[in-house]
Backbone as JSON, one array per atom type, in Angstrom:
{
  "sequence": "MREDIPIWPKEEKVDAPWIPSSIKPIIFSFEIAKLNKDSKICDIGCGDGRVAIIASKYFGCSSTCVEKREDLCALALSNAIYNSVNDKFSVICEDARKIDYSEFDFIYIYMFPSFLREISLKLDKELKEGTKIVTLDFSIEGWIPILMKRIEDEKGIIRSIFLYFIGISNPSAWRIRRFYGYPRI",
  "N": [[-68.77, 180.44, 178.72], [-68.11, 181.5, 175.44], [-65.08, 181.17, 173.69], [-64.44, 182.03, 171.16], [-65.78, 184.34, 170.55], [-65.08, 187.6, 170.7], [-64.98, 189.83, 173.47], [-64.25, 192.47, 173.47], [-62.8, 194.49, 170.9], [-59.68, 193.45, 169.41], [-56.78, 195.16, 170.31], [-54.78, 197.36, 168.38], [-51.26, 197.06, 167.86], [-49.31, 199.28, 169.69], [-46.74, 201.62, 169.3], [-45.93, 203.55, 171.04], [-47.65, 205.27, 173.61], [-49.67, 208.21, 173.08], [-48.09, 210.89, 174.25], [-47.8, 214.14, 174.71], [-45.01, 216.13, 173.69], [-43.23, 218.38, 175.77], [-43.05, 221.97, 175.6], [-40.6, 223.44, 176.14], [-38.42, 221.47, 175.87], [-38.74, 220.95, 173.13], [-38.21, 223.44, 171.85], [-35.56, 223.83, 172.79], [-34.32, 221.62, 171.56], [-34.52, 222.34, 168.85], [-32.97, 224.63, 168.82], [-30.36, 223.69, 169.55], [-29.89, 222.08, 167.39], [-29.72, 223.91, 165.45], [-31.78, 224.81, 163.66], [-33.22, 226.25, 160.71], [-34.8, 228.35, 158.2], [-34.34, 226.86, 155.92], [-34.31, 224.26, 156.69], [-35.52, 220.89, 156.63], [-37.79, 219.19, 158.35], [-38.81, 216.26, 160.18], [-41.22, 214.83, 162.21], [-41.48, 211.98, 163.9], [-44.12, 210.02, 164.81], [-46.08, 211.98, 165.54], [-48.34, 212.85, 167.0], [-50.31, 215.44, 168.14], [-49.12, 217.23, 166.43], [-47.54, 219.3, 167.37], [-44.69, 219.61, 167.49], [-43.79, 219.81, 164.8], [-45.35, 221.99, 164.04], [-44.38, 224.07, 165.68], [-41.77, 224.17, 164.65], [-42.29, 225.04, 162.01], [-43.72, 227.45, 162.44], [-42.12, 229.11, 164.15], [-39.47, 228.77, 163.4], [-39.45, 228.72, 160.71], [-39.3, 226.45, 159.13], [-39.78, 223.76, 156.75], [-42.07, 221.31, 157.43], [-42.85, 217.93, 158.32], [-45.19, 215.64, 159.5], [-45.33, 212.38, 160.81], [-47.59, 209.95, 161.47], [-49.37, 207.23, 162.81], [-51.98, 206.89, 163.75], [-55.19, 207.75, 162.7], [-56.97, 209.6, 163.87], [-55.24, 211.3, 165.26], [-53.73, 212.28, 163.15], [-55.63, 213.87, 161.86], [-56.08, 215.73, 163.9], [-53.52, 216.92, 164.08], [-53.33, 218.15, 161.54], [-55.5, 219.91, 161.69], [-54.6, 221.54, 163.81], [-52.37, 222.67, 162.56], [-53.58, 224.22, 160.57], [-55.03, 225.99, 162.2], [-52.87, 227.34, 163.36], [-51.88, 228.64, 161.2], [-49.88, 227.52, 159.5], [-50.11, 225.68, 157.54], [-49.16, 225.81, 154.92], [-46.48, 225.19, 155.04], [-46.39, 222.69, 156.03], [-47.01, 219.23, 156.42], [-48.85, 216.14, 156.69], [-48.29, 212.75, 157.11], [-50.14, 210.0, 157.16], [-49.43, 207.18, 158.24], [-47.71, 204.09, 158.95], [-44.67, 204.51, 160.57], [-42.53, 202.94, 159.83], [-42.72, 202.53, 157.15], [-42.06, 204.73, 155.67], [-40.02, 206.86, 153.59], [-37.17, 208.47, 154.6], [-35.14, 209.96, 153.51], [-35.14, 212.57, 152.45], [-35.12, 214.4, 154.53], [-33.47, 216.65, 156.85], [-33.5, 216.86, 159.53], [-34.66, 215.0, 162.23], [-37.14, 214.29, 164.59], [-37.88, 212.43, 167.45], [-40.01, 210.99, 169.8], [-40.34, 208.33, 171.34], [-40.71, 204.92, 172.53], [-37.87, 202.89, 173.67], [-37.8, 200.36, 172.32], [-39.05, 200.85, 169.85], [-37.34, 202.86, 168.9], [-34.98, 201.39, 168.58], [-35.72, 199.71, 166.5], [-36.45, 201.54, 164.37], [-34.07, 202.87, 164.07], [-32.34, 201.33, 162.51], [-33.41, 201.62, 159.96], [-33.18, 204.42, 159.64], [-30.41, 204.7, 159.75], [-29.68, 203.6, 157.31], [-31.03, 205.22, 155.43], [-30.77, 208.03, 155.86], [-29.0, 211.02, 154.99], [-25.54, 212.02, 155.26], [-24.77, 214.2, 157.91], [-27.35, 214.75, 158.67], [-29.49, 215.51, 161.37], [-30.64, 214.03, 164.38], [-32.96, 214.11, 166.96], [-33.79, 212.71, 170.03], [-36.19, 212.32, 172.59], [-36.04, 211.8, 176.0], [-35.37, 209.02, 175.72], [-32.55, 207.17, 174.67], [-30.95, 206.17, 171.56], [-30.28, 202.91, 171.22], [-27.03, 201.61, 170.9], [-26.07, 203.7, 169.37], [-24.12, 206.72, 169.36], [-24.62, 209.61, 171.05], [-23.96, 213.03, 170.16], [-24.46, 214.99, 171.85], [-25.86, 215.16, 175.06], [-28.34, 216.27, 177.07], [-29.9, 217.38, 180.03], [-32.89, 218.93, 180.78], [-35.2, 221.08, 182.48], [-38.66, 220.88, 182.12], [-41.69, 222.81, 181.47], [-43.4, 221.91, 183.43], [-41.82, 221.21, 185.5], [-40.58, 218.79, 185.26], [-37.77, 216.75, 184.71], [-36.23, 216.39, 181.67], [-34.6, 214.36, 179.25], [-32.51, 215.03, 176.56], [-31.3, 213.9, 173.52], [-28.9, 214.31, 171.06], [-28.06, 213.42, 167.82], [-25.79, 212.89, 165.08], [-25.87, 212.01, 161.74], [-23.35, 210.18, 160.3], [-21.55, 210.44, 162.26], [-22.64, 209.61, 164.75], [-24.03, 207.24, 164.18], [-23.9, 203.65, 163.78], [-23.06, 202.6, 161.21], [-21.39, 204.57, 160.23], [-19.06, 204.3, 161.65], [-17.82, 202.04, 160.65], [-17.18, 202.86, 158.06], [-15.49, 205.03, 158.58], [-13.05, 203.93, 159.38], [-11.79, 203.39, 157.0], [-11.94, 205.7, 155.41], [-11.56, 208.01, 156.91], [-12.62, 210.84, 158.95], [-15.94, 212.14, 158.67], [-17.03, 215.19, 157.02], [-18.75, 217.93, 158.42]],
  "CA": [[-68.5, 181.56, 177.83], [-67.42, 181.07, 174.22], [-63.77, 181.8, 173.49], [-64.29, 182.55, 169.79], [-66.47, 185.62, 170.42], [-64.36, 188.58, 171.52], [-65.78, 190.75, 174.27], [-63.87, 193.78, 172.95], [-61.91, 194.28, 169.74], [-58.25, 193.38, 169.68], [-56.13, 196.46, 170.12], [-53.64, 197.42, 167.48], [-50.0, 197.25, 168.58], [-48.95, 200.69, 169.8], [-45.31, 201.8, 169.51], [-45.85, 204.4, 172.23], [-48.89, 206.03, 173.79], [-49.47, 209.61, 172.77], [-47.76, 211.78, 175.36], [-47.27, 215.31, 174.02], [-43.73, 216.7, 174.12], [-43.31, 219.7, 176.39], [-42.56, 223.03, 174.71], [-39.19, 223.78, 176.39], [-37.51, 220.54, 175.19], [-38.85, 221.11, 171.68], [-37.46, 224.66, 171.48], [-34.15, 223.56, 173.04], [-33.88, 220.7, 170.51], [-34.37, 223.08, 167.6], [-31.84, 225.56, 168.98], [-29.07, 222.98, 169.49], [-29.74, 221.54, 166.03], [-29.56, 225.09, 164.58], [-32.77, 224.81, 162.59], [-33.47, 227.52, 160.04], [-35.87, 228.28, 157.19], [-33.99, 225.87, 154.89], [-34.37, 222.91, 157.28], [-36.68, 220.03, 156.37], [-37.87, 218.36, 159.54], [-39.83, 215.21, 160.28], [-41.55, 214.38, 163.57], [-41.99, 210.61, 163.83], [-45.07, 209.82, 165.91], [-46.27, 213.41, 165.83], [-49.45, 213.18, 167.89], [-51.09, 216.62, 167.76], [-48.37, 218.02, 165.47], [-46.93, 220.49, 167.98], [-43.26, 219.74, 167.17], [-43.69, 220.31, 163.43], [-45.98, 223.31, 164.0], [-43.41, 225.01, 166.26], [-40.68, 224.31, 163.68], [-42.76, 225.86, 160.89], [-44.17, 228.78, 162.86], [-41.1, 229.94, 164.81], [-38.15, 228.6, 162.78], [-39.65, 228.84, 159.27], [-38.96, 225.18, 158.48], [-40.75, 222.89, 156.1], [-42.25, 220.25, 158.43], [-43.69, 216.78, 158.02], [-45.58, 214.78, 160.62], [-45.65, 210.99, 160.5], [-48.44, 209.44, 162.55], [-50.14, 206.06, 162.41], [-53.39, 207.02, 164.15], [-55.92, 208.69, 161.85], [-57.54, 210.7, 164.67], [-54.16, 212.24, 165.56], [-53.4, 212.94, 161.88], [-56.64, 214.92, 161.67], [-55.82, 216.75, 164.91], [-52.3, 217.64, 163.68], [-53.66, 219.01, 160.4], [-56.36, 220.96, 162.22], [-53.74, 222.45, 164.57], [-51.54, 223.4, 161.59], [-54.45, 225.23, 159.96], [-55.29, 226.97, 163.25], [-51.64, 228.11, 163.56], [-51.55, 229.25, 159.9], [-48.62, 227.0, 158.96], [-50.42, 224.57, 156.65], [-48.4, 225.93, 153.68], [-45.14, 224.64, 155.29], [-46.68, 221.58, 156.93], [-47.75, 218.1, 155.84], [-49.05, 214.99, 157.57], [-48.32, 211.44, 156.47], [-50.86, 209.11, 158.07], [-48.87, 205.89, 157.84], [-46.76, 203.49, 159.87], [-43.36, 205.14, 160.4], [-41.59, 201.98, 159.24], [-42.95, 202.46, 155.7], [-41.77, 206.04, 155.08], [-38.64, 207.14, 153.18], [-36.73, 209.66, 155.34], [-33.91, 210.49, 152.9], [-35.25, 214.0, 152.12], [-35.1, 215.24, 155.73], [-32.18, 216.92, 157.48], [-33.7, 216.83, 160.98], [-35.7, 214.05, 162.66], [-37.48, 214.36, 166.02], [-38.6, 211.21, 167.86], [-40.31, 210.75, 171.22], [-40.92, 206.99, 171.32], [-40.09, 203.94, 173.42], [-36.61, 202.32, 173.18], [-38.01, 199.25, 171.37], [-39.3, 201.46, 168.54], [-36.1, 203.53, 168.49], [-34.06, 200.36, 168.13], [-36.2, 199.25, 165.2], [-36.41, 202.59, 163.35], [-32.68, 203.31, 163.89], [-31.76, 200.58, 161.39], [-33.92, 202.28, 158.75], [-32.59, 205.76, 159.56], [-28.98, 204.52, 159.46], [-29.56, 203.32, 155.87], [-31.67, 206.19, 154.54], [-30.45, 209.45, 156.07], [-27.73, 211.48, 154.42], [-24.55, 212.5, 156.22], [-25.06, 215.53, 158.44], [-28.72, 214.82, 159.19], [-29.54, 215.51, 162.84], [-31.76, 213.34, 165.0], [-33.14, 214.36, 168.39], [-34.75, 211.86, 170.73], [-36.56, 212.85, 173.89], [-36.12, 210.88, 177.15], [-34.77, 207.71, 175.48], [-31.47, 207.19, 173.69], [-30.97, 205.11, 170.55], [-29.34, 201.87, 171.63], [-25.96, 201.33, 169.94], [-25.64, 204.94, 168.74], [-23.42, 207.61, 170.29], [-25.08, 210.99, 170.87], [-22.9, 214.03, 170.26], [-24.84, 215.82, 172.98], [-26.95, 214.69, 175.92], [-28.61, 217.37, 177.99], [-31.13, 217.28, 180.83], [-33.48, 220.24, 181.05], [-36.48, 221.04, 183.18], [-39.74, 221.39, 181.28], [-42.56, 223.79, 182.11], [-44.08, 221.29, 184.58], [-40.81, 220.87, 186.5], [-40.09, 217.43, 185.01], [-36.47, 216.73, 184.05], [-36.27, 215.68, 180.39], [-33.31, 214.09, 178.62], [-32.49, 215.28, 175.12], [-30.15, 213.27, 172.88], [-28.68, 214.79, 169.7], [-27.23, 212.52, 167.01], [-25.44, 213.33, 163.73], [-25.57, 210.92, 160.82], [-21.96, 210.31, 159.86], [-20.74, 210.39, 163.48], [-23.32, 208.87, 165.82], [-24.62, 205.97, 163.73], [-22.93, 202.54, 163.67], [-22.47, 202.4, 159.88], [-20.34, 205.58, 160.05], [-17.82, 203.84, 162.27], [-17.18, 201.1, 159.72], [-16.65, 203.65, 156.95], [-14.44, 205.91, 159.07], [-11.78, 203.21, 159.42], [-11.17, 203.41, 155.69], [-11.97, 206.99, 154.74], [-11.36, 209.15, 157.8], [-13.79, 211.45, 159.57], [-16.79, 212.89, 157.73], [-17.14, 216.64, 157.2], [-20.12, 218.38, 158.75]],
  "C": [[-67.7, 181.07, 176.63], [-66.13, 181.86, 174.03], [-63.64, 182.48, 172.13], [-65.02, 183.88, 169.56], [-65.76, 186.64, 171.31], [-65.32, 189.51, 172.26], [-65.48, 192.19, 173.82], [-62.89, 193.54, 171.81], [-60.45, 194.21, 170.17], [-57.63, 194.74, 169.4], [-54.96, 196.32, 169.18], [-52.37, 197.64, 168.31], [-49.61, 198.73, 168.53], [-47.45, 200.79, 170.08], [-45.02, 202.67, 170.72], [-47.21, 205.07, 172.39], [-48.62, 207.49, 173.43], [-49.29, 210.4, 174.05], [-47.12, 213.0, 174.71], [-45.92, 215.76, 174.59], [-43.99, 218.07, 174.74], [-42.63, 220.73, 175.49], [-41.08, 223.33, 174.91], [-38.22, 222.79, 175.73], [-37.56, 220.65, 173.66], [-38.01, 222.3, 171.22], [-35.96, 224.43, 171.66], [-33.58, 222.65, 171.95], [-33.61, 221.43, 169.2], [-33.18, 224.04, 167.67], [-30.5, 224.85, 168.88], [-28.82, 222.39, 168.11], [-29.58, 222.66, 164.99], [-30.5, 225.03, 163.37], [-32.91, 226.2, 162.0], [-34.52, 227.32, 158.95], [-35.59, 227.27, 156.09], [-34.08, 224.44, 155.4], [-35.65, 222.2, 156.87], [-36.77, 219.05, 157.52], [-39.0, 217.34, 159.43], [-39.99, 214.84, 161.75], [-42.2, 213.0, 163.44], [-42.84, 210.33, 165.05], [-45.51, 211.16, 166.43], [-47.41, 213.75, 166.77], [-50.24, 214.36, 167.36], [-50.35, 217.57, 166.81], [-47.59, 219.19, 166.04], [-45.46, 220.68, 167.62], [-43.1, 220.37, 165.78], [-44.29, 221.72, 163.31], [-45.03, 224.37, 164.57], [-42.25, 225.24, 165.29], [-41.08, 225.23, 162.52], [-43.04, 227.3, 161.31], [-43.04, 229.68, 163.36], [-39.71, 229.82, 164.19], [-38.24, 228.66, 161.25], [-39.39, 227.59, 158.47], [-40.13, 224.59, 157.69], [-40.86, 221.65, 156.99], [-43.19, 219.16, 157.96], [-43.94, 216.0, 159.29], [-45.81, 213.37, 160.09], [-46.39, 210.43, 161.7], [-49.29, 208.29, 162.02], [-51.63, 206.21, 162.69], [-54.1, 208.11, 163.34], [-56.51, 209.86, 162.64], [-56.48, 211.75, 164.99], [-53.68, 212.96, 164.3], [-54.35, 214.11, 161.63], [-56.42, 216.06, 162.66], [-54.59, 217.58, 164.54], [-52.59, 218.6, 162.53], [-54.54, 220.18, 160.83], [-55.55, 222.0, 163.0], [-52.84, 223.28, 163.65], [-52.34, 224.51, 160.93], [-54.72, 226.35, 160.97], [-54.1, 227.9, 163.46], [-51.12, 228.74, 162.27], [-50.2, 228.8, 159.35], [-48.86, 225.88, 157.94], [-49.72, 224.65, 155.3], [-46.99, 225.35, 153.81], [-45.23, 223.31, 156.03], [-47.41, 220.47, 156.17], [-47.84, 216.97, 156.86], [-49.08, 213.74, 156.71], [-48.95, 210.49, 157.48], [-50.52, 207.67, 157.68], [-47.97, 205.37, 158.96], [-45.37, 204.05, 159.56], [-42.33, 204.22, 159.74], [-41.67, 201.94, 157.72], [-42.58, 203.74, 154.97], [-40.29, 206.12, 154.68], [-38.23, 208.48, 153.82], [-35.55, 210.37, 154.69], [-33.96, 211.99, 152.6], [-35.07, 214.93, 153.32], [-33.69, 215.47, 156.25], [-32.29, 217.05, 159.0], [-34.87, 215.91, 161.28], [-35.88, 214.2, 164.16], [-38.29, 213.12, 166.37], [-38.77, 211.18, 169.37], [-41.08, 209.44, 171.27], [-40.16, 206.1, 172.3], [-38.8, 203.39, 172.81], [-36.79, 201.19, 172.16], [-38.27, 199.79, 169.96], [-38.04, 202.15, 168.03], [-35.09, 202.54, 167.94], [-34.44, 199.9, 166.71], [-36.04, 200.31, 164.1], [-34.97, 203.06, 163.09], [-32.0, 202.58, 162.74], [-32.16, 201.22, 160.06], [-33.27, 203.66, 158.57], [-31.11, 205.69, 159.2], [-28.76, 204.31, 157.96], [-29.99, 204.5, 155.0], [-31.19, 207.63, 154.68], [-29.08, 209.81, 155.51], [-26.82, 212.0, 155.53], [-24.87, 213.93, 156.63], [-26.47, 215.7, 158.95], [-28.67, 214.71, 160.71], [-30.79, 214.78, 163.3], [-31.78, 213.74, 166.47], [-34.15, 213.36, 168.92], [-34.97, 212.46, 172.11], [-36.72, 211.7, 174.88], [-35.49, 209.51, 176.95], [-33.68, 207.84, 174.42], [-31.66, 206.06, 172.68], [-29.88, 204.11, 170.91], [-28.31, 201.6, 170.53], [-25.45, 202.55, 169.19], [-24.97, 205.81, 169.8], [-23.92, 209.04, 170.06], [-23.9, 211.95, 170.94], [-23.21, 215.01, 171.38], [-25.97, 215.14, 173.74], [-27.14, 215.76, 176.97], [-29.91, 217.08, 178.74], [-31.62, 218.7, 181.09], [-34.81, 220.05, 181.76], [-37.56, 221.62, 182.27], [-40.65, 222.32, 182.08], [-43.35, 223.24, 183.3], [-43.1, 220.89, 185.68], [-40.25, 219.47, 186.35], [-38.76, 217.53, 184.26], [-36.56, 215.84, 182.81], [-34.85, 215.5, 179.86], [-33.44, 214.28, 177.12], [-31.18, 214.71, 174.57], [-30.06, 213.78, 171.45], [-27.68, 213.88, 169.0], [-26.97, 213.17, 165.65], [-25.18, 212.09, 162.89], [-24.18, 211.18, 160.25], [-21.0, 210.3, 161.04], [-21.36, 209.44, 164.49], [-23.76, 207.46, 165.44], [-23.56, 204.9, 163.49], [-22.31, 202.38, 162.29], [-21.36, 203.41, 159.6], [-19.01, 205.1, 160.61], [-17.09, 202.87, 161.37], [-16.52, 201.85, 158.58], [-15.44, 204.46, 157.39], [-13.07, 205.21, 159.09], [-11.03, 203.31, 158.1], [-11.01, 204.81, 155.1], [-11.74, 208.19, 155.64], [-12.68, 209.71, 158.31], [-14.62, 212.22, 158.55], [-16.77, 214.38, 158.03], [-18.58, 217.0, 157.48], [-20.2, 219.87, 158.58]]
}
């Protein structure tokens, strides 16, 4: 058998498989973060868009999905149209590492720890003080959550929710605090 002829195409590196977030943790995340109609949220690795759709439909937020897979981008947009939120909803079909997150005041991430570790460096640099980040099931290594809560989802699975505040939870805030005191939120 020849080694230079692939039997199947090489798979693209995946940061996490698509596993949809359960509804209860999504709603709980939005409630603890106190989302409102003025909130601008971003769901990194959005899959079918359910997180951003719920934010737009039930909390009135402006929502953006970031997703690398084109098939899931199309699904998210289709779901937004079906739920009549496409006026408050956008999809960026791009690698999450290439997006500027400075405009958002809430970030939702359900990804593996390796991706969280990588994207946390970018978020630490780009997000403004007071921005909230929620991660589902995995914490951001080296960051201190201001809240960690375990809740049971609709299938009876216990989910961990971690809430972070830029200016308190992120490592760069600790270096600044030594000189300037605690940030206001």
